[in-house]
Amino acid sequence: MMGADPPLARPALRALADRMGICSEYVDQSGAERRVTADRTRVALLGAMGVDASSESAARAALRALDVREDEQLVPCVHVALENETHGKRVRVRLPPGWRSHPLEWSIELHEEGGAVHEGAGVLRRDRAREIWLPLPLPPEPGYHTVRLRLCGPPGDVERRAEQMRIVTPRHCPTPTERLDGRRVFGITADLYALRGARDWGVGDMTDLRHLLEWSADVGAAFVGLNPLHALRNCGSAVSPYSPVSRLFRNVLYLDVEAIPEFADCAEARALVAHEDTRAALSRLHQSDRVQYDQVMALKRPVLEALHRAFARTHRGTRDARGMAYARYLAAQGEPLTAFATFLALEAHFGKLPAPPTSWREWPAAFRDPHSAAVAAFRASHHEAVDFHCWLQFELDRQLAAAADAGRAAGMAIGLYQDLAIGTAGDGSDAWAFPELFAKGVSIGAPPDALAAQGQNWALPPLDPHRLRESGYRYWTLLLRSALDHAGAIRIDHILGLFRQFWIPDGRPGFEGAYVRFPTRDLLGILALESTRHGALVVGEDLGTVPREVPPTLKRWGILASRVLYFERYRRGGFRPVASYEPLSLTTANTHDLPPLAGFWTGHDILLRRSAGSIPSDTAARVARSAREGERRALLRRLAADGALPAAREPATPAELRGAVHDFLCRTPAALVGFSLADLTGETEPVNIPGVGQDRYPSWTRRLHLPVEALRTDPDVATALRCGQRGTGGSGGGGSEVHGGGDRGGEQRL
């Protein structure tokens, strides 16, 4: 047990911290040690929420302020209710102190999401209870509704009115049983930036994605899973898909410039592309083993600007099909898109100064407020710059929709599954556009564990759960809608963040952080509502330090767990049998934070981590190599024991070994099985080494060595894939079906 504070040293502080959701302790990943939250951490985390607890008197004052606020609030500002839940049919009202022994007249209006209004009224004779429950005019259907309450109290007192957002949700997300009629399927997971195409510009784009979807459908895959497509700066070290500028909008890096409709008739754009210098640069980027983000964007940007000018001349504001589609997109995206585009235009504007600011917090004060008159004036005077960024998002959405449609047309049962990152960069657009939602002076991270003795600081500002709730969860709803657009499934990165998040005060080591509770039921309810409306499965990345209550909660909500071969081990190192895998899961061999199978098998990742410094010494590297040899032997034994290999010895070729692993994954009872495209092509380098800066390892830049067009004919890809499929054919409804589980000795059949 750890903790430096004497017990009851600051009772008001500790009561306040508990009330605001700061956990007093947690059990570490080993399960053997309880880590107690220090009082100075409590003070820092409360300060990040805007609550002064620097002294006991300040903490007591904050507690009193919370009491007063609760007494003055007739109804909670938002209520998330399950469909047909008893409390979902009523409104909880907290009566003012002087009203509890007098007759009350009340009326309620229910404004449904679709526009219908229903009214109810009555008289409450006498009730000394502090809280009462009043019936809604009718039980609302799943959706976003508004409840308006009017109370007439004791003689001489004023009439009271209140409004509540009422969010009614399904009881769970769509399940594989519902979505796939009980079939178990496999799919391909890939990093879009890593794809090669016959005519790519040094990075995978939406046309390459369409080709990947069509090939995946042809080999029987039910889905293609992608890295987060969130907007990035695409320069320097700002290239991690898990530290985006915005999670609401997408990365223009992925646009296929030559697939934009205006390209065919835009002489300016075509001349730029045809220029000798451009063709030479494109050839270098195309052949590079790494994505050169800065250089790719340096080539794409002027061409995109020319195409935007052509679009504005020809289509913007017209009633032709493309002009009308753009107008509809702008109307649907509304203020969040305008704010995002304005932010990017402002960032470019201030970036031209002799000493450009490194963050919007260093802009002139008037421009740090997205709603200021100065920002409005800038937007008006720089209309074309703002519209350029809006148009880029419109075209990205169109190209992504076309790729997703191609996958569905080819027969994929699920199609795209997209990834929603846990957070957004503090110097990014979302933090600027929604400043009231983000806690200040803290970062999200992870507590100390075997891989990071000091803990991990991800340098992402957390959402304040109280402010998020007070806003009616609008930002959370927008995030889900963006991630679910054109997708048949969604992966929630670090889904434990919907239960609790590890906050680390700025300037403190990771072990001085603490967990903060989040409104899990509300967030999962809205997730169920949005995923149901999109008909999409939900996968939760639930790896790491997992509280005991998380797995059963996810299962109740129909959310698939993540199971990773590398982690499915006994304490003594042996790999778990197929029968032990969770049926309601997405099961894979590895993740973006782990080496691909070929790199794992050869120990290449150990060499890379030693070179990057995450393995601190040659002695530690030798220990790691010795341990890896034991893991190799253990994996061969497991593959043989469960029928994926004829004997516990290494196959003749590396591709056959990768195929045996895929065969093993398909023998598990997992509803979804994911084959990494990097494993099919035999890559050895990981796309990321966690905790290592870009100066020591170029994470998020490794490209596949095979172009997507070659996947159909490469013999190693066929071997790795065919061993997993164990046959050919079709399931008729799109996507392969995996028959049988490890406990029944079954195999996958297409």
XYZ file of C-alpha atoms in Angstrom, residues 144-625:
482
model
C -32.953 13.053 -28.035
C -35.916 14.872 -26.512
C -36.604 17.976 -24.409
C -38.700 18.054 -21.243
C -40.047 21.422 -20.051
C -41.407 21.660 -16.519
C -43.540 24.379 -14.886
C -44.256 24.461 -11.154
C -46.611 26.812 -9.305
C -45.754 26.733 -5.627
C -46.894 28.390 -2.391
C -48.880 31.655 -2.558
C -46.594 34.624 -3.059
C -43.764 32.581 -4.507
C -42.795 32.887 -8.135
C -43.477 30.268 -10.741
C -40.530 27.987 -11.426
C -39.559 26.607 -14.815
C -36.892 24.123 -15.831
C -35.735 22.263 -18.902
C -34.104 18.882 -19.258
C -32.575 16.976 -22.144
C -34.067 13.488 -22.082
C -31.964 10.931 -23.980
C -33.652 7.549 -24.346
C -31.403 4.716 -25.471
C -31.636 1.051 -26.458
C -30.585 -1.444 -23.813
C -27.503 -2.498 -25.762
C -25.526 -1.927 -28.925
C -26.162 -4.117 -31.975
C -24.667 -7.548 -31.338
C -22.979 -10.012 -33.713
C -25.942 -12.321 -33.230
C -28.298 -9.620 -34.488
C -26.010 -8.100 -37.092
C -24.557 -11.314 -38.531
C -27.312 -13.830 -37.760
C -24.952 -15.624 -35.394
C -22.215 -16.128 -37.988
C -18.596 -15.706 -36.907
C -16.526 -13.766 -39.405
C -13.013 -12.574 -40.114
C -11.703 -9.321 -41.525
C -8.539 -7.398 -42.354
C -7.067 -4.681 -40.138
C -4.843 -2.069 -41.756
C -3.247 1.342 -41.382
C -4.458 3.486 -44.239
C -1.321 5.633 -44.345
C 0.795 2.456 -44.749
C -0.979 1.254 -47.897
C 0.800 1.325 -51.229
C -1.046 1.819 -54.482
C -0.091 1.778 -58.123
C -0.347 5.578 -58.318
C -0.192 6.744 -54.692
C 1.539 9.989 -53.703
C 3.679 8.429 -50.992
C 0.808 7.544 -48.651
C -2.261 5.338 -48.772
C -5.367 7.176 -49.928
C -9.083 6.631 -50.378
C -8.647 4.929 -53.730
C -6.202 2.465 -52.184
C -8.761 1.888 -49.438
C -11.414 1.082 -52.038
C -9.070 -1.442 -53.659
C -8.339 -2.989 -50.254
C -12.042 -3.316 -49.496
C -12.742 -4.949 -52.836
C -9.858 -7.429 -52.459
C -10.853 -8.190 -48.873
C -14.416 -8.898 -49.964
C -13.139 -11.201 -52.710
C -11.203 -13.330 -50.201
C -14.251 -13.549 -47.942
C -13.507 -10.897 -45.317
C -16.507 -9.329 -43.625
C -14.769 -6.088 -42.670
C -11.720 -3.874 -43.015
C -10.611 -2.158 -39.820
C -8.652 1.099 -40.006
C -6.495 3.317 -37.858
C -8.211 6.548 -36.708
C -8.739 8.842 -39.701
C -8.818 11.948 -37.492
C -7.389 15.257 -38.677
C -3.632 15.715 -38.121
C -1.145 18.487 -38.844
C 0.908 16.064 -40.977
C 4.211 17.683 -40.120
C 7.139 17.076 -37.794
C 6.186 14.780 -34.948
C 2.459 15.636 -35.191
C 1.626 12.478 -37.143
C 0.200 10.094 -34.538
C -3.398 9.127 -35.377
C -3.976 8.913 -31.618
C -3.062 12.564 -30.934
C -5.197 14.401 -33.479
C -6.004 18.040 -34.077
C -9.663 17.032 -34.134
C -11.567 13.818 -33.646
C -14.622 15.295 -35.374
C -13.015 15.662 -38.809
C -10.660 13.705 -41.030
C -7.112 13.859 -42.309
C -6.758 15.504 -45.742
C -3.614 13.415 -46.231
C -5.900 10.574 -47.369
C -7.482 12.443 -50.275
C -6.803 10.973 -53.695
C -6.133 14.258 -55.482
C -6.651 12.823 -58.943
C -10.017 11.301 -57.966
C -11.517 14.701 -57.118
C -14.151 15.421 -59.821
C -12.727 18.862 -60.674
C -9.315 17.361 -61.552
C -10.415 16.188 -64.994
C -11.199 19.725 -66.190
C -8.889 21.874 -64.064
C -5.974 22.842 -66.279
C -4.164 24.540 -63.390
C -4.218 21.442 -61.190
C -3.244 19.124 -64.034
C -0.329 21.364 -64.947
C 0.921 21.343 -61.362
C 0.848 17.549 -61.298
C 2.481 17.231 -64.700
C 5.372 19.527 -63.844
C 8.768 17.849 -64.049
C 9.703 18.699 -60.448
C 6.389 17.360 -59.166
C 6.740 14.087 -61.074
C 10.260 13.589 -59.708
C 9.123 14.283 -56.145
C 6.138 11.959 -56.563
C 8.422 9.178 -57.765
C 10.662 9.541 -54.711
C 7.710 9.549 -52.316
C 6.063 6.628 -54.077
C 9.181 4.483 -53.702
C 9.954 5.496 -50.109
C 9.630 2.962 -47.311
C 8.374 5.744 -45.014
C 5.501 8.192 -45.244
C 7.052 11.651 -45.601
C 4.088 13.593 -44.247
C 5.514 17.085 -44.785
C 6.568 16.365 -48.345
C 3.319 14.654 -49.289
C 1.300 17.630 -48.083
C 3.690 20.081 -49.759
C 2.766 18.442 -53.072
C -0.943 17.963 -52.402
C -1.706 21.391 -50.938
C -1.251 23.601 -54.044
C -3.140 21.113 -56.209
C -5.999 20.991 -53.697
C -6.112 24.789 -53.583
C -6.384 24.915 -57.365
C -9.161 22.315 -57.319
C -11.041 24.266 -54.645
C -10.910 27.386 -56.825
C -12.266 25.350 -59.724
C -15.049 23.970 -57.546
C -15.961 27.451 -56.291
C -16.166 28.793 -59.851
C -18.152 25.897 -61.250
C -20.323 24.431 -58.486
C -20.402 26.385 -55.234
C -23.740 28.106 -54.752
C -25.287 26.449 -57.810
C -28.176 24.019 -57.976
C -26.241 21.354 -59.851
C -25.728 17.979 -58.136
C -22.277 18.741 -56.730
C -23.174 22.223 -55.564
C -26.310 20.948 -53.832
C -24.373 18.086 -52.224
C -21.903 20.593 -50.791
C -24.704 22.785 -49.443
C -26.286 19.763 -47.758
C -22.961 18.769 -46.233
C -22.370 22.246 -44.805
C -25.876 22.308 -43.333
C -25.489 18.859 -41.792
C -22.099 19.591 -40.224
C -23.053 23.056 -39.019
C -21.077 25.062 -36.486
C -18.508 22.338 -35.587
C -17.253 22.284 -39.202
C -17.164 26.075 -39.387
C -15.159 26.210 -36.153
C -12.731 23.538 -37.368
C -12.161 25.283 -40.697
C -11.773 28.661 -38.981
C -9.200 27.201 -36.603
C -7.090 25.856 -39.464
C -7.297 29.174 -41.301
C -6.284 31.047 -38.146
C -3.423 28.654 -37.503
C -2.106 29.234 -41.026
C -2.536 32.986 -40.605
C -0.602 33.195 -37.338
C 1.909 30.647 -38.599
C 3.202 33.243 -41.049
C 4.480 35.492 -38.280
C 8.262 35.822 -37.788
C 7.942 33.793 -34.580
C 4.893 31.548 -35.087
C 3.050 30.525 -31.898
C 3.274 26.862 -31.003
C -0.301 26.721 -29.706
C -3.574 28.628 -30.086
C -3.141 29.583 -26.423
C -0.349 31.896 -27.629
C -2.543 33.663 -30.194
C -3.678 37.219 -29.418
C -6.250 36.991 -26.631
C -9.242 37.890 -28.805
C -8.608 34.909 -31.076
C -8.443 32.328 -28.298
C -12.227 32.551 -27.940
C -13.960 30.865 -30.903
C -17.072 32.986 -30.312
C -15.345 36.371 -30.174
C -16.052 39.272 -32.519
C -12.454 39.119 -33.700
C -12.844 35.512 -34.820
C -16.118 36.323 -36.581
C -14.457 39.216 -38.397
C -11.530 37.021 -39.414
C -13.897 34.387 -40.754
C -15.714 36.976 -42.856
C -12.528 38.516 -44.244
C -10.913 35.128 -44.941
C -13.974 33.379 -46.330
C -12.136 31.513 -49.089
C -9.510 30.145 -46.678
C -12.248 28.888 -44.343
C -14.309 27.467 -47.205
C -11.232 25.631 -48.499
C -11.036 23.548 -45.329
C -14.799 22.927 -45.354
C -14.581 21.733 -48.961
C -11.675 19.393 -48.154
C -13.810 17.688 -45.504
C -16.711 17.453 -47.956
C -14.514 15.754 -50.531
C -12.976 13.450 -47.913
C -16.455 12.401 -46.858
C -17.420 11.744 -50.480
C -14.342 9.608 -51.175
C -14.726 7.647 -47.929
C -18.397 7.003 -48.725
C -17.454 5.765 -52.193
C -14.904 3.341 -50.742
C -17.366 2.067 -48.134
C -20.059 1.646 -50.792
C -17.644 -0.392 -52.899
C -17.039 -2.755 -49.985
C -20.746 -3.230 -49.385
C -21.400 -3.698 -53.096
C -18.750 -6.427 -53.112
C -20.706 -8.268 -50.427
C -18.999 -7.372 -47.141
C -21.283 -8.079 -44.190
C -19.822 -5.302 -42.027
C -17.675 -3.180 -44.317
C -15.507 -0.503 -42.736
C -14.837 -0.412 -39.052
C -13.354 2.835 -37.863
C -11.309 3.704 -34.800
C -12.135 6.476 -32.305
C -9.040 7.697 -30.446
C -9.189 8.340 -26.682
C -8.329 12.028 -26.872
C -7.351 15.084 -28.863
C -4.266 17.292 -28.728
C -4.437 20.236 -26.350
C -3.191 22.591 -29.060
C -5.762 21.321 -31.544
C -9.080 22.437 -32.961
C -11.392 20.555 -30.595
C -9.747 22.038 -27.511
C -10.099 25.519 -29.077
C -13.691 25.070 -30.259
C -14.932 23.444 -27.016
C -12.670 25.016 -24.362
C -15.250 24.691 -21.607
C -15.203 20.891 -21.883
C -11.491 20.248 -21.411
C -9.796 20.117 -18.009
C -6.744 22.347 -17.723
C -3.378 21.541 -16.174
C -3.705 17.758 -16.421
C -3.161 15.032 -19.014
C -4.601 11.586 -19.622
C -2.222 8.698 -19.111
C -1.751 5.300 -17.548
C -0.540 4.310 -14.074
C 2.830 2.643 -13.472
C 3.117 -0.930 -14.695
C 5.764 -3.417 -15.775
C 6.340 -1.590 -19.059
C 6.468 1.942 -17.617
C 7.624 2.186 -14.021
C 6.815 5.922 -13.859
C 3.485 5.578 -15.629
C 2.589 6.914 -19.065
C 1.672 10.502 -19.880
C -0.134 10.745 -23.221
C -0.116 14.575 -23.245
C -3.838 14.696 -24.071
C -6.148 16.990 -22.081
C -9.075 15.072 -20.591
C -12.707 15.981 -20.952
C -14.185 17.200 -17.667
C -16.982 14.671 -16.986
C -19.115 17.248 -15.144
C -18.951 19.827 -17.915
C -19.518 17.117 -20.504
C -22.732 16.125 -18.729
C -23.879 19.726 -18.322
C -23.508 20.181 -22.082
C -25.943 17.331 -22.720
C -23.093 15.133 -23.984
C -23.195 16.965 -27.324
C -19.477 16.549 -28.045
C -19.631 12.810 -27.290
C -22.597 12.468 -29.632
C -20.764 14.359 -32.389
C -17.691 12.154 -31.944
C -19.726 8.989 -32.331
C -21.589 10.229 -35.388
C -18.343 11.189 -37.093
C -16.725 7.823 -36.354
C -19.817 5.869 -37.392
C -20.373 7.620 -40.715
C -19.977 5.048 -43.528
C -18.961 2.361 -40.974
C -20.444 -1.001 -40.059
C -18.443 -1.145 -36.824
C -16.504 1.142 -34.544
C -13.574 0.498 -32.238
C -13.388 2.645 -29.105
C -9.731 3.110 -28.212
C -9.098 2.661 -24.465
C -12.777 2.109 -23.670
C -11.805 2.067 -19.997
C -11.867 5.855 -20.374
C -15.665 5.659 -20.366
C -15.423 4.210 -16.855
C -12.509 6.137 -15.405
C -9.481 8.022 -16.679
C -6.029 8.351 -15.180
C -5.265 12.065 -14.819
C -1.705 13.270 -14.245
C -1.102 16.857 -13.048
C 1.177 18.815 -15.348
C 4.803 18.671 -14.263
C 4.275 15.608 -12.061
C 5.438 12.034 -12.683
C 2.894 9.447 -13.739
C 2.782 7.748 -10.351
C 1.318 10.945 -8.852
C -1.783 10.631 -10.998
C -5.190 9.383 -9.927
C -8.303 7.959 -11.521
C -11.359 10.128 -12.178
C -14.759 8.479 -12.545
C -16.859 9.097 -15.668
C -20.656 8.783 -16.182
C -20.352 5.302 -17.662
C -24.035 4.484 -17.950
C -24.818 7.716 -19.781
C -21.884 7.420 -22.187
C -22.593 3.769 -22.991
C -26.290 4.532 -23.422
C -25.555 7.206 -26.028
C -23.089 4.820 -27.675
C -25.879 2.218 -27.878
C -28.258 4.785 -29.383
C -25.860 6.008 -32.059
C -24.530 2.551 -32.949
C -28.099 1.255 -33.259
C -29.046 4.111 -35.551
C -26.045 3.302 -37.732
C -26.522 -0.480 -37.472
C -22.916 -0.831 -36.332
C -21.086 -3.222 -34.034
C -18.961 -1.758 -31.235
C -15.536 -3.067 -30.190
C -13.989 -1.821 -26.958
C -10.202 -1.799 -26.572
C -10.137 -3.045 -22.984
C -6.453 -3.894 -22.551
C -4.259 -2.867 -19.620
C -5.357 -2.306 -16.009
C -9.008 -3.380 -16.202
C -11.292 -2.889 -13.171
C -13.289 -5.955 -12.254
C -16.630 -4.416 -13.200
C -15.634 -3.511 -16.766
C -15.906 -6.874 -18.636
C -19.432 -7.743 -17.423
C -20.598 -4.187 -18.056
C -19.320 -4.232 -21.641
C -20.949 -7.600 -22.191
C -24.322 -6.328 -20.905
C -24.154 -3.472 -23.392
C -23.299 -5.839 -26.273
C -19.810 -4.363 -26.734
C -17.141 -6.719 -28.062
C -13.987 -7.063 -25.995
C -10.482 -7.006 -27.493
C -8.463 -10.194 -27.251
C -4.836 -10.239 -28.421
C -2.868 -13.458 -28.909
C 0.330 -11.977 -27.465
C -1.474 -11.170 -24.205
C -3.551 -14.333 -23.836
C -0.993 -16.032 -21.600
C -0.806 -17.864 -18.308
C 1.364 -16.418 -15.549
C 4.108 -18.920 -16.345
C 4.173 -17.898 -20.002
C 2.103 -20.513 -21.805
C -0.430 -19.385 -24.389
C -4.072 -19.958 -23.604
C -6.074 -22.489 -25.659
C -8.651 -21.419 -28.210
C -11.514 -22.486 -25.947
C -10.548 -19.827 -23.379
C -11.131 -16.872 -25.709
C -14.105 -14.596 -25.168
C -16.899 -15.271 -27.705
C -18.086 -11.640 -27.669
C -14.777 -10.257 -28.861
C -12.609 -9.106 -31.716
C -9.583 -11.382 -31.543
C -6.302 -10.492 -33.239
C -2.672 -11.565 -33.077
C -1.372 -8.090 -32.203
C -2.187 -4.352 -32.207
C -0.652 -1.130 -33.533
C 1.443 -0.937 -30.335
C 2.961 -4.399 -30.865
C 5.304 -5.972 -33.435
C 3.840 -7.807 -36.418
C 4.155 -11.588 -36.373
C 7.284 -11.699 -38.543
C 9.032 -9.147 -36.324
C 7.915 -10.949 -33.172
C 9.156 -14.292 -34.459
C 12.605 -13.045 -35.445
C 12.976 -10.766 -32.426
C 13.440 -7.759 -34.700
C 11.322 -5.665 -32.341
C 13.848 -6.271 -29.559
C 16.635 -4.868 -31.732
C 14.516 -1.833 -32.547
C 13.549 -1.193 -28.924
C 17.179 -1.503 -27.840
C 18.225 0.949 -30.548
C 15.429 3.348 -29.541
C 16.313 3.104 -25.855
C 13.085 1.549 -24.577
C 15.247 -1.459 -23.649
C 17.871 0.266 -21.501
C 20.902 -2.016 -21.840
C 22.475 -4.853 -23.774
C 21.962 -7.076 -20.751
C 18.245 -6.326 -20.748
C 18.153 -7.024 -24.497
C 19.776 -10.442 -23.959
C 17.183 -11.228 -21.289
C 14.419 -10.165 -23.701
C 15.814 -12.382 -26.473
